[in-house]
CSV table of C-alpha atoms and ligand atoms in Angstrom, one decimal:
chain,number,residue,atom,x,y,z
A,1,MET,CA,29.0,-18.8,6.6
A,2,ASP,CA,26.5,-20.6,4.6
A,3,ILE,CA,23.4,-18.5,4.2
A,4,THR,CA,19.9,-20.5,5.5
A,5,LEU,CA,16.5,-19.6,6.7
A,6,ASP,CA,18.0,-19.9,10.3
A,7,THR,CA,20.6,-16.9,9.7
A,8,ILE,CA,17.9,-15.1,7.8
A,9,GLU,CA,15.7,-15.4,10.3
A,10,ASP,CA,18.3,-14.1,12.9
A,11,LYS,CA,19.1,-11.2,10.8
A,12,ILE,CA,15.2,-10.1,10.9
A,13,HIS,CA,14.9,-10.6,14.4
A,14,SER,CA,17.8,-8.6,15.3
A,15,GLY,CA,16.9,-5.8,12.6
A,16,GLN,CA,19.4,-6.3,10.5
A,17,ARG,CA,18.9,-5.6,6.6
A,18,LEU,CA,18.5,-8.4,4.3
A,19,SER,CA,21.5,-8.6,1.6
A,20,LYS,CA,21.3,-9.4,-2.0
A,21,GLU,CA,22.5,-12.8,-1.0
A,22,ASP,CA,19.8,-13.2,1.5
A,23,GLY,CA,17.1,-12.4,-1.3
A,24,LEU,CA,18.8,-15.0,-3.5
A,25,ALA,CA,18.7,-17.5,-1.0
A,26,LEU,CA,15.3,-17.0,-0.1
A,27,TYR,CA,14.4,-17.7,-3.7
A,28,SER,CA,16.3,-20.9,-3.8
A,29,SER,CA,14.8,-22.3,-0.6
A,30,ASN,CA,11.5,-24.3,-1.2
A,31,ASP,CA,10.2,-23.8,2.5
A,32,LEU,CA,7.4,-21.6,1.3
A,33,ALA,CA,5.6,-21.9,4.5
A,34,ARG,CA,8.5,-20.6,6.6
A,35,ILE,CA,9.2,-17.7,4.1
A,36,GLY,CA,5.8,-16.6,4.2
A,37,GLN,CA,5.8,-16.9,7.9
A,38,LEU,CA,8.7,-14.6,8.2
A,39,ALA,CA,7.0,-12.0,6.0
A,40,ASP,CA,4.2,-12.1,7.9
A,41,SER,CA,5.8,-11.4,11.0
A,42,VAL,CA,7.8,-8.5,9.2
A,43,ARG,CA,4.2,-7.4,8.0
A,44,LYS,CA,3.0,-7.3,11.6
A,45,LYS,CA,5.7,-5.0,12.7
A,46,ILE,CA,5.8,-2.7,9.9
A,47,SER,CA,1.9,-2.3,9.1
A,48,GLY,CA,0.1,-4.0,11.9
A,49,ASP,CA,-3.4,-5.9,11.2
A,50,TYR,CA,-5.0,-3.3,8.6
A,51,VAL,CA,-5.6,-4.2,5.3
A,52,TYR,CA,-5.7,-1.2,3.0
A,53,TYR,CA,-8.8,-1.3,0.5
A,54,ASN,CA,-10.3,1.7,-1.4
A,55,VAL,CA,-13.2,2.0,-3.5
A,56,ASN,CA,-12.1,3.2,-7.0
A,57,LEU,CA,-12.6,3.5,-10.5
A,58,HIS,CA,-9.9,3.1,-13.3
A,59,VAL,CA,-10.0,5.4,-16.2
A,60,ASN,CA,-7.7,4.4,-19.2
A,61,LEU,CA,-8.2,7.2,-21.5
A,62,THR,CA,-6.7,5.3,-24.6
A,63,ASN,CA,-5.1,2.2,-25.4
A,64,ILE,CA,-3.3,3.7,-28.5
A,65,CYS,CA,0.4,3.7,-27.5
A,66,ILE,CA,3.6,4.3,-29.3
A,67,GLY,CA,5.2,2.1,-26.7
A,68,GLN,CA,4.4,-1.4,-28.2
A,69,CYS,CA,5.9,-3.4,-25.1
A,70,LYS,CA,6.2,-7.0,-25.6
A,71,PHE,CA,4.4,-7.9,-22.2
A,72,CYS,CA,1.2,-5.6,-23.0
A,73,ALA,CA,-2.0,-6.8,-24.5
A,74,PHE,CA,-3.7,-3.4,-23.8
A,75,GLY,CA,-1.8,-0.8,-26.1
A,76,CYS,CA,-2.1,-0.9,-29.8
A,77,LYS,CA,-1.6,1.5,-32.9
A,78,SER,CA,-4.2,3.8,-33.9
A,79,SER,CA,-4.9,1.7,-36.9
A,80,SER,CA,-6.1,-1.1,-34.9
A,81,ASP,CA,-9.6,-2.1,-34.9
A,82,LYS,CA,-9.5,-2.4,-31.0
A,83,ALA,CA,-7.9,1.4,-30.6
A,84,TYR,CA,-10.2,3.6,-28.6
A,85,GLU,CA,-9.9,7.2,-27.4
A,86,LEU,CA,-12.2,8.4,-24.5
A,87,THR,CA,-13.8,11.9,-25.3
A,88,LYS,CA,-13.7,14.3,-22.0
A,89,GLN,CA,-17.4,13.9,-22.0
A,90,SER,CA,-17.4,10.0,-21.7
A,91,VAL,CA,-14.7,10.4,-18.9
A,92,LEU,CA,-16.9,12.6,-17.0
A,93,SER,CA,-19.9,10.6,-17.6
A,94,ARG,CA,-17.9,7.3,-16.5
A,95,ILE,CA,-16.6,8.9,-13.4
A,96,ALA,CA,-20.4,10.4,-12.6
A,97,LYS,CA,-21.8,7.0,-12.9
A,98,ALA,CA,-19.2,5.5,-10.4
A,99,ALA,CA,-19.7,8.4,-8.1
A,100,GLU,CA,-23.4,7.4,-7.4
A,101,ASP,CA,-21.9,5.2,-4.7
A,102,PRO,CA,-20.9,8.1,-2.3
A,103,ASP,CA,-17.9,5.5,-1.2
A,104,MET,CA,-16.4,5.8,-4.4
A,105,LYS,CA,-13.5,8.3,-3.5
A,106,ASN,CA,-10.5,7.3,-6.0
A,107,LEU,CA,-9.4,7.3,-9.7
A,108,HIS,CA,-6.9,5.4,-11.2
A,109,ILE,CA,-5.6,7.0,-14.4
A,110,VAL,CA,-3.3,5.1,-16.6
A,111,SER,CA,-3.1,5.2,-20.5
A,112,GLY,CA,-1.3,4.6,-23.6
A,113,LEU,CA,1.3,6.8,-24.8
A,114,HIS,CA,-0.7,8.6,-27.7
A,115,PRO,CA,1.1,9.6,-30.5
A,116,ASP,CA,-1.0,12.8,-31.3
A,117,TRP,CA,-2.5,14.1,-28.0
A,118,PRO,CA,-0.7,17.2,-26.7
A,119,TYR,CA,0.6,17.5,-23.1
A,120,GLU,CA,-2.3,20.2,-22.4
A,121,TYR,CA,-4.6,17.9,-23.1
A,122,TYR,CA,-3.7,15.6,-19.9
A,123,LEU,CA,-3.4,18.8,-17.8
A,124,ASP,CA,-6.9,19.8,-19.2
A,125,ILE,CA,-8.4,16.3,-18.1
A,126,ILE,CA,-7.1,16.7,-14.6
A,127,LYS,CA,-8.3,20.0,-14.1
A,128,THR,CA,-11.7,19.1,-15.7
A,129,ILE,CA,-12.0,16.0,-13.3
A,130,LYS,CA,-11.2,18.0,-10.3
A,131,ALA,CA,-13.5,21.0,-11.1
A,132,ASN,CA,-16.6,18.4,-11.6
A,133,PHE,CA,-15.3,16.0,-8.9
A,134,PRO,CA,-13.7,18.1,-6.2
A,135,LEU,CA,-13.7,15.2,-3.5
A,136,LEU,CA,-12.3,12.7,-5.6
A,137,HIS,CA,-8.7,11.7,-5.0
A,138,LEU,CA,-6.7,11.8,-8.3
A,139,LYS,CA,-4.0,8.8,-8.6
A,140,GLY,CA,-2.6,9.2,-12.4
A,141,PHE,CA,0.3,8.6,-14.8
A,142,THR,CA,2.8,6.4,-14.3
A,143,GLY,CA,6.7,7.4,-14.5
A,144,VAL,CA,6.5,6.1,-18.1
A,145,GLU,CA,3.7,8.7,-19.0
A,146,ILE,CA,5.2,11.3,-17.2
A,147,MET,CA,8.7,11.1,-19.2
A,148,HIS,CA,6.1,10.9,-22.4
A,149,PHE,CA,4.8,14.3,-21.3
A,150,VAL,CA,8.4,15.5,-20.6
A,151,LYS,CA,9.3,14.5,-24.3
A,152,ILE,CA,6.0,15.9,-26.0
A,153,SER,CA,6.0,19.2,-24.0
A,154,GLY,CA,9.8,20.2,-24.1
A,155,LYS,CA,9.4,20.9,-20.3
A,156,SER,CA,11.5,19.4,-17.5
A,157,ILE,CA,10.5,16.6,-15.1
A,158,GLU,CA,9.9,18.9,-12.4
A,159,THR,CA,7.8,21.4,-14.6
A,160,VAL,CA,5.4,18.7,-15.9
A,161,LEU,CA,5.0,17.2,-12.3
A,162,ARG,CA,4.5,20.8,-10.6
A,163,GLU,CA,1.9,21.5,-13.4
A,164,LEU,CA,-0.1,18.3,-12.9
A,165,ILE,CA,0.0,18.5,-9.0
A,166,ALA,CA,-1.3,22.2,-9.5
A,167,ALA,CA,-4.2,20.7,-11.9
A,168,GLY,CA,-5.0,18.3,-9.1
A,169,LEU,CA,-2.6,15.1,-9.1
A,170,GLU,CA,-2.3,13.8,-5.7
A,171,ALA,CA,-0.5,10.5,-6.1
A,172,MET,CA,1.2,8.4,-8.9
A,173,PRO,CA,0.6,4.6,-9.9
A,174,GLY,CA,3.5,2.3,-9.4
A,175,GLY,CA,3.4,1.0,-13.4
A,176,GLY,CA,6.0,1.4,-15.7
A,177,ALA,CA,9.0,0.1,-13.5
A,178,GLU,CA,8.8,-3.2,-15.2
A,179,ILE,CA,12.2,-4.7,-14.3
A,180,LEU,CA,14.7,-1.5,-13.6
A,181,ASP,CA,17.4,-3.0,-15.7
A,182,ASP,CA,17.9,-1.5,-19.1
A,183,SER,CA,19.1,-4.9,-20.6
A,184,ILE,CA,15.8,-6.4,-20.1
A,185,ARG,CA,13.9,-3.1,-20.9
A,186,GLN,CA,15.6,-2.7,-24.1
A,187,ILE,CA,14.2,-6.2,-25.3
A,188,LEU,CA,11.0,-5.9,-23.8
A,189,CYS,CA,9.9,-1.9,-23.8
A,190,PRO,CA,12.8,-0.1,-25.7
A,191,ASN,CA,10.3,2.7,-26.7
A,192,LYS,CA,9.8,4.0,-23.3
A,193,ALA,CA,11.5,5.6,-20.2
A,194,THR,CA,14.7,4.1,-19.3
A,195,SER,CA,15.3,2.8,-15.5
A,196,THR,CA,17.1,6.2,-14.6
A,197,GLU,CA,14.3,8.2,-16.1
A,198,TRP,CA,11.6,6.2,-14.4
A,199,LEU,CA,13.6,6.7,-11.1
A,200,GLU,CA,14.4,10.1,-11.5
A,201,VAL,CA,10.6,10.8,-12.1
A,202,ALA,CA,9.8,9.3,-8.7
A,203,ARG,CA,12.6,11.1,-7.0
A,204,THR,CA,11.4,14.3,-8.2
A,205,ALA,CA,7.7,13.8,-7.4
A,206,HIS,CA,9.0,13.0,-3.8
A,207,ARG,CA,10.7,16.0,-3.5
A,208,LEU,CA,7.8,18.0,-4.5
A,209,GLY,CA,5.8,16.2,-2.0
A,210,ILE,CA,3.6,13.6,-3.8
A,211,THR,CA,3.9,9.9,-3.2
A,212,THR,CA,4.3,7.3,-5.9
A,213,ASN,CA,3.5,3.5,-5.9
A,214,ALA,CA,6.5,1.2,-7.3
A,215,SER,CA,5.6,-2.3,-9.0
A,216,MET,CA,7.5,-5.2,-10.5
A,217,LEU,CA,6.7,-7.0,-13.7
A,218,TYR,CA,8.0,-10.5,-13.2
A,219,GLY,CA,7.8,-13.9,-14.8
A,220,HIS,CA,8.9,-13.3,-18.1
A,221,ILE,CA,12.5,-13.1,-19.4
A,222,GLU,CA,14.0,-11.9,-16.2
A,223,THR,CA,16.3,-13.7,-13.7
A,224,LYS,CA,16.0,-14.2,-10.1
A,225,GLU,CA,18.8,-12.0,-9.8
A,226,GLN,CA,17.3,-9.1,-11.7
A,227,ARG,CA,14.4,-9.4,-9.6
A,228,ILE,CA,16.6,-9.0,-6.3
A,229,ASN,CA,18.2,-6.1,-7.9
A,230,HIS,CA,15.0,-4.3,-8.8
A,231,LEU,CA,13.8,-4.7,-5.3
A,232,LEU,CA,17.1,-3.4,-3.9
A,233,THR,CA,16.9,-0.4,-6.4
A,234,LEU,CA,13.6,0.5,-5.1
A,235,ARG,CA,14.9,0.1,-1.5
A,236,ALA,CA,17.7,2.6,-2.3
A,237,LEU,CA,15.1,5.1,-3.6
A,238,GLN,CA,13.0,4.8,-0.6
A,239,ASP,CA,16.3,5.3,1.9
A,240,GLU,CA,16.9,8.3,-0.4
A,241,THR,CA,13.3,10.0,-0.4
A,242,GLY,CA,10.9,8.0,1.7
A,243,GLY,CA,8.0,8.9,-1.1
A,244,LEU,CA,7.1,5.3,-2.1
A,245,GLN,CA,3.9,4.5,-0.7
A,246,THR,CA,3.1,0.9,-1.7
A,247,PHE,CA,4.7,-1.8,-3.6
A,248,ILE,CA,2.8,-4.1,-6.0
A,249,CYS,CA,3.9,-7.4,-7.7
A,250,PHE,CA,2.7,-7.8,-11.3
A,251,PRO,CA,2.9,-11.5,-12.3
A,252,PHE,CA,3.2,-11.3,-16.2
A,253,GLN,CA,-0.1,-12.6,-17.8
A,254,PRO,CA,1.0,-13.5,-21.4
A,255,LYS,CA,-2.2,-14.0,-23.1
A,256,ASN,CA,-2.7,-11.9,-26.2
A,257,THR,CA,0.7,-10.3,-25.8
A,258,ALA,CA,3.8,-10.8,-28.3
A,259,LEU,CA,5.1,-13.5,-25.9
A,260,GLU,CA,2.2,-15.7,-25.4
A,261,ASP,CA,3.7,-18.4,-27.4
A,262,SER,CA,7.0,-18.6,-25.4
A,263,ILE,CA,6.3,-17.8,-21.9
A,264,THR,CA,3.8,-19.2,-19.5
A,265,ARG,CA,2.0,-17.8,-16.7
A,266,THR,CA,4.0,-17.8,-13.2
A,267,SER,CA,2.7,-20.4,-10.6
A,268,VAL,CA,0.8,-19.6,-7.3
A,269,TRP,CA,3.9,-20.8,-5.7
A,270,ASP,CA,6.2,-18.3,-7.3
A,271,ASP,CA,3.5,-15.4,-6.7
A,272,LEU,CA,3.3,-16.1,-3.2
A,273,LYS,CA,7.3,-16.3,-2.6
A,274,THR,CA,7.5,-13.2,-4.6
A,275,MET,CA,5.4,-11.5,-2.5
A,276,ALA,CA,7.0,-12.8,0.7
A,277,ILE,CA,10.3,-12.0,-0.6
A,278,SER,CA,9.2,-8.6,-1.4
A,279,ARG,CA,8.0,-8.0,1.8
A,280,LEU,CA,11.4,-8.8,3.6
A,281,MET,CA,13.6,-7.2,1.3
A,282,LEU,CA,11.6,-3.8,1.0
A,283,ASP,CA,11.9,-3.3,4.7
A,284,ASN,CA,11.4,0.7,4.2
A,285,ILE,CA,8.1,0.6,2.3
A,286,HIS,CA,4.9,0.6,4.2
A,287,ASN,CA,2.4,-1.2,1.9
A,288,ILE,CA,2.9,-4.2,0.1
A,289,LYS,CA,0.1,-4.8,-2.5
A,290,ALA,CA,-2.0,-8.1,-3.5
A,291,TYR,CA,-3.4,-6.9,-6.5
A,292,TRP,CA,-6.4,-9.1,-6.7
A,293,VAL,CA,-7.0,-8.4,-10.4
A,294,MET,CA,-3.9,-10.4,-11.1
A,295,LEU,CA,-4.0,-12.8,-8.5
A,296,THR,CA,-7.7,-13.5,-8.4
A,297,LEU,CA,-9.4,-12.9,-4.9
A,298,PRO,CA,-8.4,-16.3,-3.5
A,299,VAL,CA,-5.1,-16.0,-4.0
A,300,ALA,CA,-4.9,-12.4,-3.1
A,301,MET,CA,-6.6,-13.4,0.3
A,302,LEU,CA,-3.8,-16.2,0.9
A,303,ALA,CA,-1.1,-13.3,0.0
A,304,LEU,CA,-2.5,-11.6,3.1
A,305,GLY,CA,-0.6,-14.2,5.0
A,306,PHE,CA,2.7,-13.8,2.9
A,307,GLY,CA,3.3,-10.1,3.7
A,308,ALA,CA,0.8,-8.2,2.1
A,309,ASN,CA,-1.4,-5.6,3.7
A,310,ASP,CA,-3.1,-4.0,0.9
A,311,ILE,CA,-5.5,-5.4,-1.7
A,312,ASP,CA,-6.2,-2.7,-4.0
A,313,GLY,CA,-9.8,-1.7,-4.6
A,314,THR,CA,-13.1,-2.4,-6.0
A,315,VAL,CA,-11.3,-1.4,-9.2
A,316,GLY,CA,-14.3,-0.8,-11.8
A,317,GLY,CA,-13.5,-0.3,-15.5
A,318,GLU,CA,-9.9,-2.0,-15.5
A,319,LYS,CA,-8.7,-2.7,-19.1
A,320,ILE,CA,-5.0,-3.2,-19.1
A,321,MET,CA,-4.8,-6.8,-17.1
A,322,HIS,CA,-8.2,-7.7,-18.5
A,323,ALA,CA,-6.8,-7.4,-22.0
A,324,ALA,CA,-4.2,-9.7,-20.9
A,325,GLY,CA,-6.9,-12.6,-20.0
A,326,VAL,CA,-6.9,-12.4,-16.3
A,327,SER,CA,-9.3,-14.8,-14.9
A,328,SER,CA,-10.4,-12.3,-12.2
A,329,GLN,CA,-13.7,-10.7,-12.2
A,330,LYS,CA,-14.1,-7.2,-14.1
A,331,ALA,CA,-14.9,-5.5,-10.5
A,332,LEU,CA,-15.6,-6.3,-6.9
A,333,SER,CA,-18.1,-4.9,-4.4
A,334,LYS,CA,-16.6,-3.2,-1.4
A,335,ASN,CA,-18.3,-5.7,0.8
A,336,ILE,CA,-16.9,-8.6,-0.9
A,337,LEU,CA,-13.4,-6.8,-0.1
A,338,ILE,CA,-14.4,-6.2,3.5
A,339,ASP,CA,-15.4,-9.8,4.0
A,340,ALA,CA,-12.3,-11.4,2.4
A,341,ILE,CA,-10.2,-9.1,4.5
A,342,ARG,CA,-12.2,-10.2,7.7
A,343,GLU,CA,-11.8,-13.9,6.7
A,344,ALA,CA,-8.3,-13.5,6.7
A,345,GLY,CA,-8.4,-12.5,10.5
A,346,ARG,CA,-7.4,-8.8,9.7
A,347,ILE,CA,-9.0,-5.3,10.0
A,348,PRO,CA,-10.4,-3.9,6.7
A,349,ALA,CA,-9.5,-0.2,6.4
A,350,GLU,CA,-10.9,1.8,3.5
A,351,CYS,CA,-8.1,4.4,2.2
A,352,ASP,CA,-7.7,7.2,-0.1
A,353,CYS,CA,-5.2,7.1,-2.8
A,354,ASN,CA,-2.3,8.2,-0.4
A,355,SER,CA,-3.2,5.3,2.0
A,356,LYS,CA,-4.7,7.7,4.7
A,357,ILE,CA,-7.3,5.4,6.4
A,358,ILE,CA,-11.1,7.0,5.9
A,359,ARG,CA,-12.3,4.6,8.2
A,360,THR,CA,-11.9,1.0,9.7
A,361,PHE,CA,-14.4,-1.9,10.2
B,401,V47,O1,3.5,-0.9,-16.3
B,401,V47,C1,0.8,-4.7,-18.4
B,401,V47,C2,1.6,-4.0,-16.0
B,401,V47,C3,1.3,-1.4,-15.6
B,401,V47,C4,1.0,-6.7,-18.0
B,401,V47,O2,-0.1,1.5,-8.6
B,401,V47,C5,1.2,-6.2,-16.9
B,401,V47,O3,-1.8,0.9,-7.4
B,401,V47,C6,1.2,-8.2,-16.1
B,401,V47,O4,0.4,1.0,-13.2
B,401,V47,N1,1.0,-9.0,-17.4
B,401,V47,C7,0.2,-0.6,-15.3
B,401,V47,N2,1.5,-7.1,-16.0
B,401,V47,C8,-0.8,-0.8,-14.5
B,401,V47,C9,-0.4,-0.2,-13.3
B,401,V47,C10,-1.2,-0.2,-11.9
B,401,V47,C11,-2.2,-1.1,-11.8
B,401,V47,C12,-2.9,-1.3,-10.8
B,401,V47,C13,-2.7,-0.5,-9.8
B,401,V47,C14,-1.4,0.4,-9.5
B,401,V47,C15,-1.1,1.1,-8.4
B,401,V47,C16,-1.0,0.6,-10.8
B,401,V47,O5,0.7,-2.8,-15.8
B,401,V47,C17,2.6,-1.5,-16.7
B,401,V47,C18,3.1,-3.1,-16.4
B,401,V47,O6,3.9,-3.4,-15.3
B,401,V47,N3,1.3,-4.7,-17.2
B,401,V47,N4,0.7,-5.5,-19.1
B,401,V47,C19,0.5,-7.9,-18.5
B,401,V47,N5,0.6,-8.6,-19.8
């Protein structure tokens, strides 16, 4: 039988799981409005009318990185004139400034893979932040950073995670997944965690009771089939562990990267379609995030009608996407986020880094 949007709709309404072929058929359809409507109906069933947001600060401890990923404009060598390393004191004073807003409850910590910092430094920074700001929720270190800690410490994934959790880590961000296909990783990011390693970190974190996010970096050299395979890999992991909190689409931003001259940024059409297809394929993940920093706020608002139920946060201090020339603002106030969610006809739900709702409006 030919796969059409009708057959896919029937499957969705009768609670059947979409297959790889369904995912590919969705990509080859240009009926974006209908795909969006299907995703919106699934969103309503899975996560209702709340749209999650949080008041947060991003702390990128250093941009010095041994990764040298072709898609990244943030990481650099220590000899670069844009290289920086935040001291512990400057981390604490940044947080203290942001914490003048009593609603600021979440820290997001993602950094370069520093060639010289010892593993103990990261443990110490988490302990120090927690000691000074005990009420802040800490989401930190992608699966790629955890694998870096494993390599520099000689400890197992489990021991590293246990120690970070004991120090105060409560959740992990979704970066580093890129496309979970080693033929792509060999070209784009050969110096960091493989697909198997990234998945093993997530699996171990979930077993230890910590939730993680997962992302997909798309719009570079990958095929649509590799995107769908990536979503199916995450869906299988979630069947196994249930520990994936939120899925995030990262449309590749080429500016200032090694791929700047060969790849142009994805279209809003592709971004909305990919958001909707992610919602439809990932039937077991509660939250689909429209990260306004990548999409800009107007497109993130539109994405709320295409399957998304999370818009991230106020995001002070973000450096990774801004290094790649995103055109969105540096940060947004919570009132702008609340108004945007309301204008989309949904209920703003302020949450912590585990998507636990603090209050609704
Ligand atoms: O792994 C880097 C992506 C990730 C580019 O979990 C790029 O809520 C597009 O983990 N174009 C790191 N994407 C950031 C990260 C993150 C950020 C915000 C929210 C969350 C969350 C996690 O950023 C990397 C990579 O996939 N990235 N460079 C670029 N030029």
